Coordinates of C-alpha atoms in Angstrom, one line a residue:
Chain X
M1 CA 132.7 -142.6 -55.9
I2 CA 129.7 -143.5 -53.7
E3 CA 127.3 -142.2 -56.3
S4 CA 128.3 -144.6 -59.1
H5 CA 128.4 -147.6 -56.8
L6 CA 125.3 -146.8 -54.8
P7 CA 123.1 -149.5 -56.5
V8 CA 125.5 -152.2 -55.3
Y9 CA 126.3 -150.8 -51.9
I10 CA 122.7 -151.0 -50.7
P11 CA 122.0 -154.7 -51.3
F12 CA 125.5 -155.8 -50.5
T13 CA 125.2 -154.1 -47.1
F14 CA 122.7 -156.8 -46.3
L15 CA 124.9 -159.5 -47.8
A16 CA 127.9 -158.4 -45.8
F17 CA 125.9 -158.2 -42.6
S18 CA 124.3 -161.6 -43.1
L19 CA 127.9 -163.0 -43.1
V20 CA 129.2 -160.8 -40.3
I21 CA 126.4 -161.8 -37.9
P22 CA 127.3 -165.5 -37.6
L23 CA 131.0 -164.7 -37.3
L24 CA 130.3 -162.2 -34.5
A25 CA 128.0 -164.6 -32.8
I26 CA 130.9 -167.0 -32.1
W27 CA 132.2 -164.3 -29.8
K28 CA 129.1 -162.5 -28.7
D29 CA 125.7 -164.1 -29.5
D30 CA 123.9 -161.2 -28.0
W31 CA 125.1 -158.8 -30.6
S32 CA 123.1 -160.2 -33.5
Q33 CA 120.1 -157.9 -33.2
P34 CA 122.1 -154.6 -32.8
V35 CA 124.4 -155.5 -35.6
A36 CA 121.5 -156.5 -37.9
T37 CA 119.7 -153.3 -37.0
A38 CA 122.8 -151.3 -37.7
G39 CA 123.1 -153.0 -41.1
A40 CA 119.5 -152.2 -42.0
G41 CA 119.9 -148.7 -40.7
G42 CA 123.0 -148.2 -43.0
A43 CA 121.1 -149.5 -46.0
A44 CA 118.1 -147.3 -45.1
L45 CA 120.4 -144.2 -44.9
L46 CA 122.0 -145.1 -48.2
S47 CA 118.7 -145.6 -50.0
L48 CA 117.4 -142.4 -48.5
Y49 CA 120.5 -140.6 -49.7
G50 CA 119.9 -142.1 -53.1
V51 CA 116.4 -140.9 -53.3
L52 CA 117.4 -137.4 -52.4
T53 CA 120.3 -137.1 -54.7
H54 CA 119.0 -139.1 -57.7
A55 CA 115.5 -137.6 -57.8
G56 CA 114.6 -136.9 -61.4
S57 CA 118.1 -137.6 -62.8
E58 CA 119.1 -140.2 -65.4
P59 CA 118.8 -143.8 -64.3
L60 CA 122.0 -145.2 -63.0
R61 CA 123.0 -148.5 -64.6
Y62 CA 125.6 -150.6 -62.9
Y63 CA 127.3 -153.2 -65.0
F64 CA 128.7 -156.2 -63.1
G65 CA 132.3 -156.9 -64.0
G66 CA 132.2 -154.1 -66.5
W67 CA 130.3 -156.2 -69.0
P68 CA 127.6 -154.1 -70.6
P69 CA 124.2 -155.7 -71.3
P70 CA 123.0 -157.7 -73.0
V71 CA 126.1 -159.8 -72.3
G72 CA 126.4 -158.8 -68.6
I73 CA 124.0 -158.4 -65.8
E74 CA 123.0 -154.9 -64.8
F75 CA 121.4 -153.2 -61.8
V76 CA 119.1 -150.3 -62.7
Y77 CA 118.8 -147.5 -60.2
D78 CA 116.1 -145.2 -61.4
G79 CA 113.4 -143.2 -59.6
L80 CA 111.2 -146.2 -59.2
S81 CA 113.7 -148.6 -57.7
A82 CA 115.2 -145.8 -55.6
F83 CA 111.7 -145.2 -54.2
M84 CA 111.1 -148.8 -53.5
L85 CA 114.4 -149.4 -51.9
A86 CA 113.9 -146.5 -49.5
V87 CA 110.4 -147.8 -48.5
V88 CA 111.6 -151.3 -48.0
N89 CA 114.7 -150.5 -46.1
I90 CA 113.3 -147.9 -43.8
V91 CA 110.4 -150.2 -42.8
T92 CA 112.9 -153.0 -42.2
F93 CA 115.0 -150.8 -40.0
L94 CA 112.1 -149.9 -37.7
V95 CA 110.9 -153.5 -37.6
L96 CA 114.3 -154.7 -36.6
I97 CA 114.5 -152.2 -33.7
H98 CA 111.1 -153.4 -32.6
S99 CA 112.2 -157.1 -32.8
R100 CA 114.5 -157.2 -29.8
K101 CA 112.1 -157.9 -26.9
I102 CA 109.4 -159.7 -28.8
R103 CA 111.9 -162.2 -30.3
L104 CA 113.2 -162.9 -26.8
A105 CA 109.7 -163.6 -25.6
E106 CA 108.7 -165.8 -28.6
F107 CA 111.9 -167.8 -29.1
A108 CA 114.9 -167.2 -27.0
S109 CA 117.6 -169.3 -28.8
K110 CA 118.9 -169.2 -32.4
Q111 CA 118.9 -165.4 -32.7
M112 CA 122.0 -165.5 -34.8
A113 CA 120.4 -167.7 -37.4
F114 CA 117.3 -165.6 -37.4
Y115 CA 118.9 -162.3 -38.0
S116 CA 121.3 -163.7 -40.5
V117 CA 118.4 -165.1 -42.5
V118 CA 116.5 -161.8 -42.2
M119 CA 119.5 -160.0 -43.8
L120 CA 119.6 -162.6 -46.6
M121 CA 115.9 -162.1 -47.3
M122 CA 116.5 -158.3 -47.5
L123 CA 119.3 -158.9 -49.9
G124 CA 116.8 -160.9 -52.0
F125 CA 114.2 -158.1 -51.9
N126 CA 116.7 -155.4 -52.7
G127 CA 118.1 -157.4 -55.6
M128 CA 114.6 -158.0 -57.0
I129 CA 114.0 -154.3 -56.9
L130 CA 117.3 -153.4 -58.6
T131 CA 118.0 -156.0 -61.1
G132 CA 117.5 -155.4 -64.8
D133 CA 117.9 -159.0 -65.9
L134 CA 115.1 -161.5 -66.0
F135 CA 117.1 -164.5 -64.9
N136 CA 118.9 -162.6 -62.2
M137 CA 115.4 -161.7 -61.0
F138 CA 114.6 -165.4 -60.6
V139 CA 117.7 -165.9 -58.5
F140 CA 116.9 -163.0 -56.2
L141 CA 113.3 -164.1 -56.0
E142 CA 114.3 -167.5 -54.8
I143 CA 116.8 -166.1 -52.3
A144 CA 114.1 -163.9 -50.8
S145 CA 111.5 -166.7 -50.9
L146 CA 113.7 -169.4 -49.4
S147 CA 114.7 -167.1 -46.5
G148 CA 111.0 -166.2 -46.2
Y149 CA 110.0 -169.9 -45.8
A150 CA 112.6 -170.3 -43.1
L151 CA 111.5 -167.2 -41.3
I152 CA 107.8 -168.2 -41.4
A153 CA 108.6 -171.6 -40.1
I154 CA 109.9 -170.0 -36.8
G155 CA 106.7 -169.3 -34.9
G156 CA 103.7 -171.1 -33.4
K157 CA 103.3 -174.9 -33.4
P158 CA 101.6 -175.0 -36.9
A159 CA 104.1 -172.6 -38.4
P160 CA 106.2 -175.3 -40.3
V161 CA 103.0 -176.7 -41.9
A162 CA 102.1 -173.2 -43.1
A163 CA 105.6 -172.6 -44.3
F164 CA 105.7 -175.9 -46.1
R165 CA 102.5 -175.1 -47.9
Y166 CA 103.9 -171.7 -48.8
L167 CA 107.1 -173.4 -50.0
I168 CA 105.2 -175.7 -52.4
I169 CA 103.1 -173.0 -53.8
G170 CA 105.9 -170.4 -53.9
T171 CA 108.3 -172.8 -55.7
V172 CA 105.7 -173.7 -58.3
G173 CA 105.3 -169.9 -58.8
G174 CA 109.0 -169.5 -59.2
S175 CA 109.3 -172.4 -61.6
L176 CA 106.5 -171.1 -63.7
Y177 CA 108.3 -167.7 -63.9
L178 CA 111.4 -169.5 -64.9
L179 CA 109.5 -171.4 -67.6
G180 CA 108.1 -168.1 -68.9
V181 CA 111.6 -166.6 -69.0
G182 CA 112.7 -169.7 -71.0
F183 CA 109.9 -169.0 -73.6
L184 CA 110.9 -165.4 -73.8
Y185 CA 114.6 -166.2 -74.2
N186 CA 113.8 -168.6 -76.9
V187 CA 112.2 -166.0 -79.1
T188 CA 114.3 -162.9 -78.1
G189 CA 117.7 -164.4 -77.4
T190 CA 118.3 -162.0 -74.5
L191 CA 117.5 -161.8 -70.8
N192 CA 118.1 -158.1 -70.2
M193 CA 114.8 -156.4 -69.6
K194 CA 115.5 -153.3 -71.6
D195 CA 116.9 -155.4 -74.5
V196 CA 113.7 -157.5 -74.4
A197 CA 111.6 -154.4 -74.5
D198 CA 113.5 -153.1 -77.5
M199 CA 113.3 -156.5 -79.2
L200 CA 109.6 -157.3 -78.7
P201 CA 108.1 -155.0 -81.4
L202 CA 110.3 -156.8 -84.0
I203 CA 109.1 -160.3 -83.1
A204 CA 106.3 -162.1 -84.7
A205 CA 106.2 -165.2 -82.6
E206 CA 102.9 -164.2 -80.9
R207 CA 102.1 -167.6 -79.3
S208 CA 105.4 -167.9 -77.5
L209 CA 105.1 -164.4 -76.2
V210 CA 101.6 -164.9 -74.9
T211 CA 102.7 -168.1 -73.2
A212 CA 105.7 -166.4 -71.7
L213 CA 103.6 -163.5 -70.5
I214 CA 101.0 -165.6 -68.9
L215 CA 103.5 -168.0 -67.2
M216 CA 105.5 -165.0 -65.8
A217 CA 102.4 -163.2 -64.6
V218 CA 101.0 -166.3 -62.9
G219 CA 104.4 -167.0 -61.3
I220 CA 104.8 -163.5 -59.9
G221 CA 101.1 -163.3 -59.1
I222 CA 101.5 -166.3 -56.7
K223 CA 104.4 -164.6 -55.0
S224 CA 102.4 -161.4 -54.6
A225 CA 99.3 -163.3 -53.3
L226 CA 97.1 -161.9 -56.0
F227 CA 93.6 -163.4 -55.7
P228 CA 92.9 -166.3 -56.3
M229 CA 96.5 -167.3 -55.7
H230 CA 96.6 -166.0 -52.1
G231 CA 95.9 -169.4 -50.4
W232 CA 99.3 -169.6 -48.7
L233 CA 99.1 -166.1 -47.2
P234 CA 96.7 -166.1 -44.2
D235 CA 98.1 -169.2 -42.5
S236 CA 101.7 -168.1 -43.0
Y237 CA 101.2 -164.7 -41.6
T238 CA 99.1 -165.9 -38.7
H239 CA 101.4 -168.6 -37.4
A240 CA 104.8 -166.9 -38.1
S241 CA 106.5 -165.2 -35.3
S242 CA 105.6 -161.5 -34.8
T243 CA 108.8 -160.1 -36.2
S244 CA 108.7 -162.4 -39.3
S245 CA 105.1 -161.4 -40.1
A246 CA 105.9 -157.7 -39.4
L247 CA 108.8 -158.0 -41.9
I248 CA 107.2 -160.1 -44.6
A249 CA 103.7 -158.8 -44.7
P250 CA 104.5 -155.1 -45.5
I251 CA 107.4 -155.9 -47.8
G252 CA 107.2 -159.3 -49.4
T253 CA 104.0 -159.1 -51.4
K254 CA 104.8 -155.4 -52.3
V255 CA 108.1 -156.2 -53.9
A256 CA 106.5 -159.0 -55.9
A257 CA 103.8 -156.5 -57.1
Y258 CA 106.6 -154.1 -58.0
V259 CA 108.3 -156.9 -60.1
L260 CA 104.9 -157.4 -61.9
I261 CA 104.9 -153.6 -62.6
R262 CA 108.5 -153.8 -63.9
I263 CA 107.8 -156.8 -66.2
L264 CA 104.4 -155.9 -67.5
L265 CA 104.8 -152.1 -67.8
F266 CA 108.5 -151.7 -68.6
T267 CA 109.5 -154.9 -70.3
F268 CA 106.4 -156.0 -72.2
G269 CA 104.5 -152.6 -72.3
L270 CA 100.8 -152.5 -71.8
E271 CA 99.9 -151.6 -75.4
Q272 CA 101.7 -154.6 -76.8
I273 CA 100.1 -156.9 -74.2
N274 CA 96.6 -155.6 -74.7
A275 CA 97.0 -156.0 -78.5
V276 CA 97.3 -159.8 -78.1
V277 CA 95.6 -160.7 -74.8
P278 CA 93.3 -158.6 -72.5
L279 CA 95.7 -159.2 -69.5
T280 CA 95.1 -155.8 -67.9
T281 CA 91.4 -156.3 -67.8
I282 CA 91.8 -159.8 -66.3
L283 CA 94.3 -158.4 -63.7
G284 CA 91.9 -155.6 -62.9
L285 CA 89.0 -157.9 -62.4
L286 CA 91.0 -160.3 -60.3
A287 CA 92.2 -157.4 -58.2
C288 CA 88.6 -156.3 -57.6
A289 CA 87.6 -159.8 -56.6
G290 CA 90.6 -159.9 -54.3
I291 CA 89.8 -156.6 -52.7
L292 CA 86.2 -157.7 -51.9
Y293 CA 87.1 -161.2 -50.9
G294 CA 90.0 -160.1 -48.6
S295 CA 87.9 -157.4 -47.0
I296 CA 84.9 -159.8 -46.4
M297 CA 87.2 -162.5 -45.0
A298 CA 88.9 -160.0 -42.7
I299 CA 85.5 -159.1 -41.2
A300 CA 85.0 -162.8 -40.4
Q301 CA 88.3 -163.2 -38.4
F302 CA 88.6 -163.1 -34.7
E303 CA 92.4 -163.1 -34.5
L304 CA 94.1 -159.7 -35.1
K305 CA 97.0 -161.1 -37.1
R306 CA 94.7 -163.3 -39.3
M307 CA 92.5 -160.3 -39.9
L308 CA 95.5 -158.3 -41.0
A309 CA 96.6 -161.1 -43.3
Y310 CA 93.3 -161.2 -45.1
S311 CA 93.4 -157.4 -45.3
S312 CA 96.8 -157.7 -47.0
V313 CA 95.1 -159.8 -49.7
A314 CA 92.7 -156.9 -50.2
Q315 CA 95.4 -154.3 -50.2
I316 CA 97.5 -156.0 -52.8
G317 CA 94.4 -155.8 -55.0
Y318 CA 94.6 -152.0 -54.8
I319 CA 98.1 -152.0 -56.1
I320 CA 97.4 -154.4 -59.0
L321 CA 94.2 -152.5 -59.8
G322 CA 96.1 -149.2 -59.9
F323 CA 98.7 -150.2 -62.4
S324 CA 96.4 -152.4 -64.5
L325 CA 94.6 -149.2 -65.5
G326 CA 97.7 -148.3 -67.5
S327 CA 97.6 -144.6 -66.8
V328 CA 100.1 -142.4 -65.0
L329 CA 97.6 -141.6 -62.4
G330 CA 96.9 -145.2 -61.8
L331 CA 100.6 -146.0 -61.5
I332 CA 101.0 -143.1 -59.0
G333 CA 98.1 -144.4 -57.0
A334 CA 99.6 -147.9 -57.0
L335 CA 103.1 -146.8 -56.0
L336 CA 101.8 -144.5 -53.3
H337 CA 99.8 -147.3 -52.0
V338 CA 102.9 -149.5 -51.9
L339 CA 104.5 -146.9 -49.6
N340 CA 101.4 -146.3 -47.5
H341 CA 100.5 -149.9 -47.1
A342 CA 104.0 -150.9 -46.1
V343 CA 103.9 -148.3 -43.3
M344 CA 100.4 -149.1 -42.3
K345 CA 100.8 -152.9 -42.2
A346 CA 104.1 -152.7 -40.4
C347 CA 102.5 -150.5 -37.8
L348 CA 99.5 -152.8 -37.4
F349 CA 101.6 -156.0 -37.1
M350 CA 103.7 -154.2 -34.5
V351 CA 100.6 -153.4 -32.6
A352 CA 99.6 -157.1 -32.7
A353 CA 103.1 -158.0 -31.5
N354 CA 102.9 -155.5 -28.6
L355 CA 99.6 -156.9 -27.5
R356 CA 100.9 -160.4 -27.8
L357 CA 103.9 -159.6 -25.6
Q358 CA 101.8 -157.9 -22.9
E359 CA 98.6 -160.0 -23.0
G360 CA 99.8 -163.2 -24.5
H361 CA 97.2 -163.1 -27.3
S362 CA 95.8 -160.8 -29.9
D363 CA 92.2 -162.1 -30.0
I364 CA 89.8 -159.4 -31.0
R365 CA 87.0 -160.9 -28.9
R366 CA 88.9 -160.5 -25.7
M367 CA 89.7 -156.8 -26.3
D368 CA 87.9 -154.3 -24.1
D369 CA 88.0 -150.7 -23.0
S370 CA 90.8 -151.4 -20.5
Y371 CA 93.2 -151.5 -23.4
R372 CA 92.7 -147.8 -23.9
L373 CA 94.2 -147.2 -20.4
K374 CA 96.7 -150.0 -20.4
Y375 CA 98.2 -149.2 -23.9
P376 CA 97.5 -145.5 -24.7
G377 CA 100.5 -145.3 -27.1
T378 CA 100.0 -148.6 -28.8
M379 CA 96.3 -148.1 -29.3
A380 CA 96.9 -144.5 -30.6
A381 CA 99.2 -145.9 -33.2
F382 CA 96.6 -148.6 -34.0
T383 CA 94.0 -145.9 -34.4
L384 CA 96.1 -143.9 -36.8
A385 CA 96.9 -146.9 -38.9
A386 CA 93.3 -148.2 -38.9
L387 CA 91.9 -144.8 -39.9
S388 CA 94.6 -144.6 -42.6
M389 CA 93.6 -148.1 -43.9
I390 CA 90.0 -146.9 -44.1
G391 CA 91.1 -143.8 -45.9
L392 CA 90.3 -140.9 -43.8
P393 CA 92.0 -137.6 -44.7
P394 CA 94.6 -136.3 -43.9
L395 CA 96.1 -139.7 -43.2
A396 CA 98.3 -141.3 -45.9
G397 CA 95.8 -144.0 -46.9
F398 CA 93.3 -141.4 -48.1
F399 CA 95.7 -140.1 -50.7
S400 CA 96.6 -143.3 -52.4
K401 CA 92.9 -144.2 -52.6
W402 CA 92.2 -140.7 -53.9
Y403 CA 94.7 -141.1 -56.8
L404 CA 93.3 -144.6 -57.5
A405 CA 89.8 -143.2 -57.6
L406 CA 90.9 -140.4 -59.9
A407 CA 92.6 -142.9 -62.2
V408 CA 89.4 -145.0 -62.3
I409 CA 87.2 -142.0 -63.0
E410 CA 89.6 -140.9 -65.8
K411 CA 89.1 -144.3 -67.4
S412 CA 85.3 -144.1 -66.7
N413 CA 85.5 -147.6 -65.2
W414 CA 82.5 -147.4 -62.8
L415 CA 82.7 -151.0 -61.6
F416 CA 86.2 -150.4 -60.2
L417 CA 85.0 -147.2 -58.6
V418 CA 82.2 -149.0 -56.8
V419 CA 84.6 -151.7 -55.7
L420 CA 87.0 -149.0 -54.2
L421 CA 84.2 -147.3 -52.3
V422 CA 82.6 -150.6 -51.1
S423 CA 85.9 -151.9 -49.9
S424 CA 86.6 -148.7 -47.9
L425 CA 83.3 -149.3 -46.2
L426 CA 84.3 -152.9 -45.5
N427 CA 87.6 -151.7 -44.1
A428 CA 85.7 -149.4 -41.8
V429 CA 83.6 -152.4 -40.6
Y430 CA 86.5 -154.5 -39.5
F431 CA 88.6 -151.7 -38.0
F432 CA 85.8 -149.9 -36.2
R433 CA 84.8 -153.1 -34.6
I434 CA 88.1 -153.0 -32.7
L435 CA 88.1 -149.2 -32.1
E436 CA 84.6 -149.4 -30.8
K437 CA 85.6 -152.1 -28.3
V438 CA 88.6 -150.2 -27.1
Y439 CA 87.4 -146.6 -27.1
L440 CA 83.6 -146.5 -27.0
K441 CA 82.2 -149.2 -24.8
N442 CA 82.5 -148.4 -21.2
P443 CA 80.2 -150.4 -19.1
K444 CA 82.3 -150.1 -15.9
I445 CA 81.8 -146.4 -15.7
Q446 CA 78.0 -146.9 -15.9
E447 CA 78.1 -149.4 -13.0
T448 CA 80.4 -147.7 -10.5
G449 CA 80.4 -144.1 -11.6
A450 CA 84.2 -143.9 -12.0
P451 CA 86.6 -145.8 -14.2
P452 CA 88.6 -148.4 -12.4
I453 CA 92.3 -147.6 -12.1
T454 CA 94.2 -149.6 -14.6
P455 CA 98.0 -149.3 -14.5
R456 CA 99.8 -148.7 -17.8
Q457 CA 101.2 -151.8 -19.3
E458 CA 102.9 -150.4 -22.4
P459 CA 105.5 -152.6 -24.0
P460 CA 109.2 -151.7 -23.6
A461 CA 110.3 -148.4 -25.2
S462 CA 112.2 -150.3 -28.0
M463 CA 108.8 -151.7 -29.1
L464 CA 106.6 -148.8 -28.4
W465 CA 108.6 -146.1 -30.2
P466 CA 108.9 -147.8 -33.6
T467 CA 105.1 -148.4 -33.5
L468 CA 104.5 -144.8 -32.7
I469 CA 107.0 -143.5 -35.2
L470 CA 105.2 -145.5 -38.0
G471 CA 101.8 -144.2 -36.8
V472 CA 103.1 -140.6 -36.9
M473 CA 104.8 -141.3 -40.3
L474 CA 101.3 -142.0 -41.7
L475 CA 100.2 -138.5 -40.7
A476 CA 103.4 -137.0 -42.1
L477 CA 103.1 -139.0 -45.3
G478 CA 99.6 -137.9 -45.7
L479 CA 100.2 -134.2 -45.1
G480 CA 103.4 -134.2 -47.1
N481 CA 102.1 -136.3 -50.0
V482 CA 102.7 -133.6 -52.7
P483 CA 106.5 -133.9 -53.0
I484 CA 106.1 -137.7 -53.0
V485 CA 103.6 -137.6 -55.8
N486 CA 105.8 -135.2 -57.7
F487 CA 108.7 -137.6 -57.3
L488 CA 106.6 -140.5 -58.5
E489 CA 105.3 -138.5 -61.4
G490 CA 108.9 -137.9 -62.5
A491 CA 109.7 -141.6 -62.0
A492 CA 106.8 -142.9 -64.0
P493 CA 107.6 -143.5 -67.7
Chain G
M1 CA 101.2 -184.7 -88.1
I2 CA 103.7 -187.5 -87.1
D3 CA 106.5 -185.0 -87.9
F4 CA 104.9 -182.5 -85.6
F5 CA 105.1 -185.0 -82.7
L6 CA 108.4 -186.5 -83.6
G7 CA 110.1 -183.3 -84.5
H8 CA 109.3 -181.8 -81.1
Y9 CA 109.6 -185.0 -79.1
S10 CA 111.8 -183.4 -76.3
Y11 CA 109.2 -180.7 -75.7
W12 CA 106.4 -183.4 -75.5
L13 CA 108.5 -185.3 -73.0
T14 CA 109.1 -182.1 -71.0
T15 CA 105.4 -181.3 -71.0
L16 CA 104.7 -184.8 -69.8
L17 CA 107.2 -184.5 -67.0
L18 CA 105.7 -181.1 -66.0
C19 CA 102.3 -182.7 -65.8
I20 CA 103.5 -185.6 -63.7
G21 CA 105.1 -183.1 -61.3
L22 CA 102.0 -181.0 -61.1
Y23 CA 99.9 -184.2 -60.5
G24 CA 102.2 -185.2 -57.6
I25 CA 101.9 -181.7 -56.1
L26 CA 98.2 -181.5 -56.4
F27 CA 96.9 -185.0 -55.8
K28 CA 99.3 -186.8 -53.5
R29 CA 98.4 -186.5 -49.8
H30 CA 101.8 -187.3 -48.4
L31 CA 104.0 -184.2 -48.1
L32 CA 107.1 -186.1 -49.1
K33 CA 105.4 -187.2 -52.3
K34 CA 104.5 -183.6 -53.0
M35 CA 108.2 -182.7 -52.6
I36 CA 109.0 -185.4 -55.2
G37 CA 106.4 -183.9 -57.5
L38 CA 108.0 -180.5 -57.0
S39 CA 111.4 -181.9 -57.8
I40 CA 110.1 -183.4 -61.1
L41 CA 108.5 -180.1 -62.0
Q42 CA 111.8 -178.3 -61.6
T43 CA 113.7 -180.9 -63.5
S44 CA 111.2 -180.7 -66.4
I45 CA 112.0 -176.9 -66.7
I46 CA 115.7 -177.6 -66.6
I47 CA 115.3 -180.1 -69.5
F48 CA 113.2 -177.5 -71.3
Y49 CA 116.1 -175.0 -71.1
V50 CA 118.6 -177.5 -72.1
S51 CA 116.6 -178.5 -75.2
I52 CA 116.1 -174.9 -76.4
A53 CA 119.9 -174.7 -76.4
S54 CA 120.1 -177.3 -79.1
K55 CA 120.7 -176.2 -82.7
G56 CA 120.5 -179.4 -84.6
G57 CA 122.9 -180.2 -87.4
D58 CA 126.5 -180.4 -86.5
A59 CA 126.4 -178.3 -83.4
T60 CA 128.1 -179.9 -80.4
V61 CA 129.1 -179.0 -76.8
P62 CA 131.2 -175.8 -76.7
V63 CA 134.5 -177.4 -75.7
K64 CA 137.7 -176.2 -77.3
A65 CA 139.1 -179.0 -79.6
A66 CA 141.4 -179.2 -82.5
H67 CA 138.8 -180.2 -85.1
L68 CA 136.4 -177.4 -84.0
P69 CA 137.2 -173.9 -85.3
V70 CA 136.4 -171.2 -82.8
D71 CA 135.2 -168.7 -85.4
N72 CA 132.1 -170.7 -86.5
P73 CA 129.2 -170.5 -84.0
D74 CA 127.1 -172.9 -86.0
L75 CA 129.3 -175.7 -84.7
Y76 CA 128.5 -175.1 -81.1
I77 CA 125.2 -175.3 -79.2
N78 CA 124.1 -172.3 -77.2
P79 CA 126.0 -172.5 -73.9
L80 CA 124.0 -169.8 -72.0
P81 CA 120.9 -171.9 -71.1
H82 CA 123.2 -174.6 -69.7
T83 CA 124.9 -172.1 -67.4
L84 CA 121.6 -170.6 -66.4
M85 CA 120.4 -174.1 -65.4
L86 CA 123.5 -174.6 -63.2
T87 CA 122.1 -171.8 -61.1
A88 CA 118.6 -173.2 -61.3
I89 CA 119.8 -176.6 -60.1
V90 CA 121.5 -174.9 -57.1
V91 CA 118.3 -173.1 -56.4
G92 CA 116.5 -176.4 -56.6
V93 CA 118.9 -178.1 -54.2
A94 CA 118.4 -175.2 -51.7
T95 CA 114.7 -175.5 -52.0
L96 CA 114.9 -179.3 -51.3
G97 CA 117.1 -178.6 -48.3
V98 CA 114.7 -176.1 -46.8
A99 CA 111.7 -178.3 -47.6
F100 CA 113.3 -181.4 -45.9
S101 CA 114.1 -179.4 -42.8
L102 CA 110.5 -178.1 -42.7
L103 CA 109.3 -181.7 -43.0
M104 CA 111.5 -182.7 -40.1
A105 CA 110.1 -179.9 -38.0
I106 CA 106.5 -181.0 -39.0
W107 CA 107.3 -184.6 -38.1
N108 CA 108.7 -183.7 -34.7
R109 CA 105.6 -181.7 -33.9
Y110 CA 102.8 -183.8 -35.3
Q111 CA 104.3 -187.3 -35.9
T112 CA 102.7 -187.4 -39.3
L113 CA 103.3 -186.1 -42.9
D114 CA 99.8 -186.9 -44.2
E115 CA 98.1 -183.7 -45.4
Q116 CA 94.6 -184.7 -44.1
E117 CA 95.8 -185.7 -40.7
L118 CA 97.8 -182.5 -40.5
L119 CA 94.8 -180.4 -41.4
D120 CA 92.8 -182.1 -38.6
K121 CA 95.6 -181.7 -36.1
T122 CA 96.4 -178.1 -36.9
Q123 CA 92.8 -177.1 -36.6
N124 CA 93.0 -177.0 -32.8
D125 CA 96.2 -174.9 -32.6

């Protein structure tokens, strides 16, 4: 019973909870956060169950209303989407636990609306991951984006301006995607991804297909902040409230990148694409430019959240780079990086939130060695995540870069290898700058002979523990990467 | 040549609308005017879908009527793009709603909707 309906249960948990929260709030406004967390926890458990039971088995296809495609809409629950759902929902669950105290500090009222919109956004992301229909994808994309704009607008004073800019750019992206789907529908007469994939080799209308392909790639590229379409991202992440950025940064752009993988790899097929237009080469080069640009811009930032935002631009480049290689190894590297980066970025944004709650700012210039004594747990999690971002073994970040590097070497693409190595060094620059301030410099000991006694000021347990769990998860994911890679190898086509 | 333009006139008009929308988004400094541009852009895509549904000839709207036999699809235009566009229109309305509430929030905080002035004012925050 639960097996065959699993693909619907997971997204609709979020839909149900987004409706339950406002109703409950009439009675008890304070329950929004626990109820939302429970909903995300339920969805996370279901998707974890799905990954464990469906590993390697046939894809589960759920037909809405019993109408088989191409007439009806279908959800496709295969290894890839099961994996993505588990990543997204588990990270969301932890971020929502973490959100209780920081939300109270940043904006005390309107928690019902906030959590309800969070649930709606997660419905959008889950739907984007699952759907097997191109137009349905547009609808879920817009659900996720519209809730995302609202969530980003809650935050600092300039947050609505950043959200508005994101809205303009994001809606243009969505519209271009829709236009691309229109071109594709015009020549294939179907909207089902699998049906389109079966139909494409039979179609001669090359110009329409190229137009459709480029419009869709640009549309999704805007949503995934692929360089040079990343302009909306740094301001949005910086000014949004801590919970919003901890939710959207690890998940939003990753889901869009996954949609790009689905459309380019599974619907169009890389061979067919490369026969008409060198899209993968272009994507690979853009990804490289994004990796270098994001890393260099991150070095120039003095605000922790802004630095992490630019680093996100760079990290999305790794994912695009991985799958644009078109090999199984590259795809594994890209997907492993989706998982690792989601955990790392969530952890880092949580650290920024913890510091903001306790210090009132997250300015790198004002960090010093007292942080090590005041926040031993938070800074330990930060260190784990930072080392993982740089790619030190045995942390998770090393393994995704390892597979990406293997894939690049397999294709003998030395430019990409140089970019991977240089960007790791650049990552090291902007993270060691903070680690050095917190752990190495100690002028006070030299002056007085003994360190001054600084009381611990760790944030509340509901914020500290999710941060630490994510940090330790990075270690676990790194050490236990073999079963994950095996799973992904089975999921790759 | 003339046939090429006249035969595809609805596509030319859609393209023109799309360009007008993009022009508004890119070059107008007032945020409300950008919103109008965005709306025009979305409308142009809706018209594009509606025009690909057309079949020419005798095809008409798919409404059951006495003089239209139900077993001949050539007499009906393709209804699917129209239904898809119903959803797209709803999405567009939702986008407008979110955008206007954002504009209100911006106005309340900065008392301006001019992009350049906003850039100057947000620089300090």
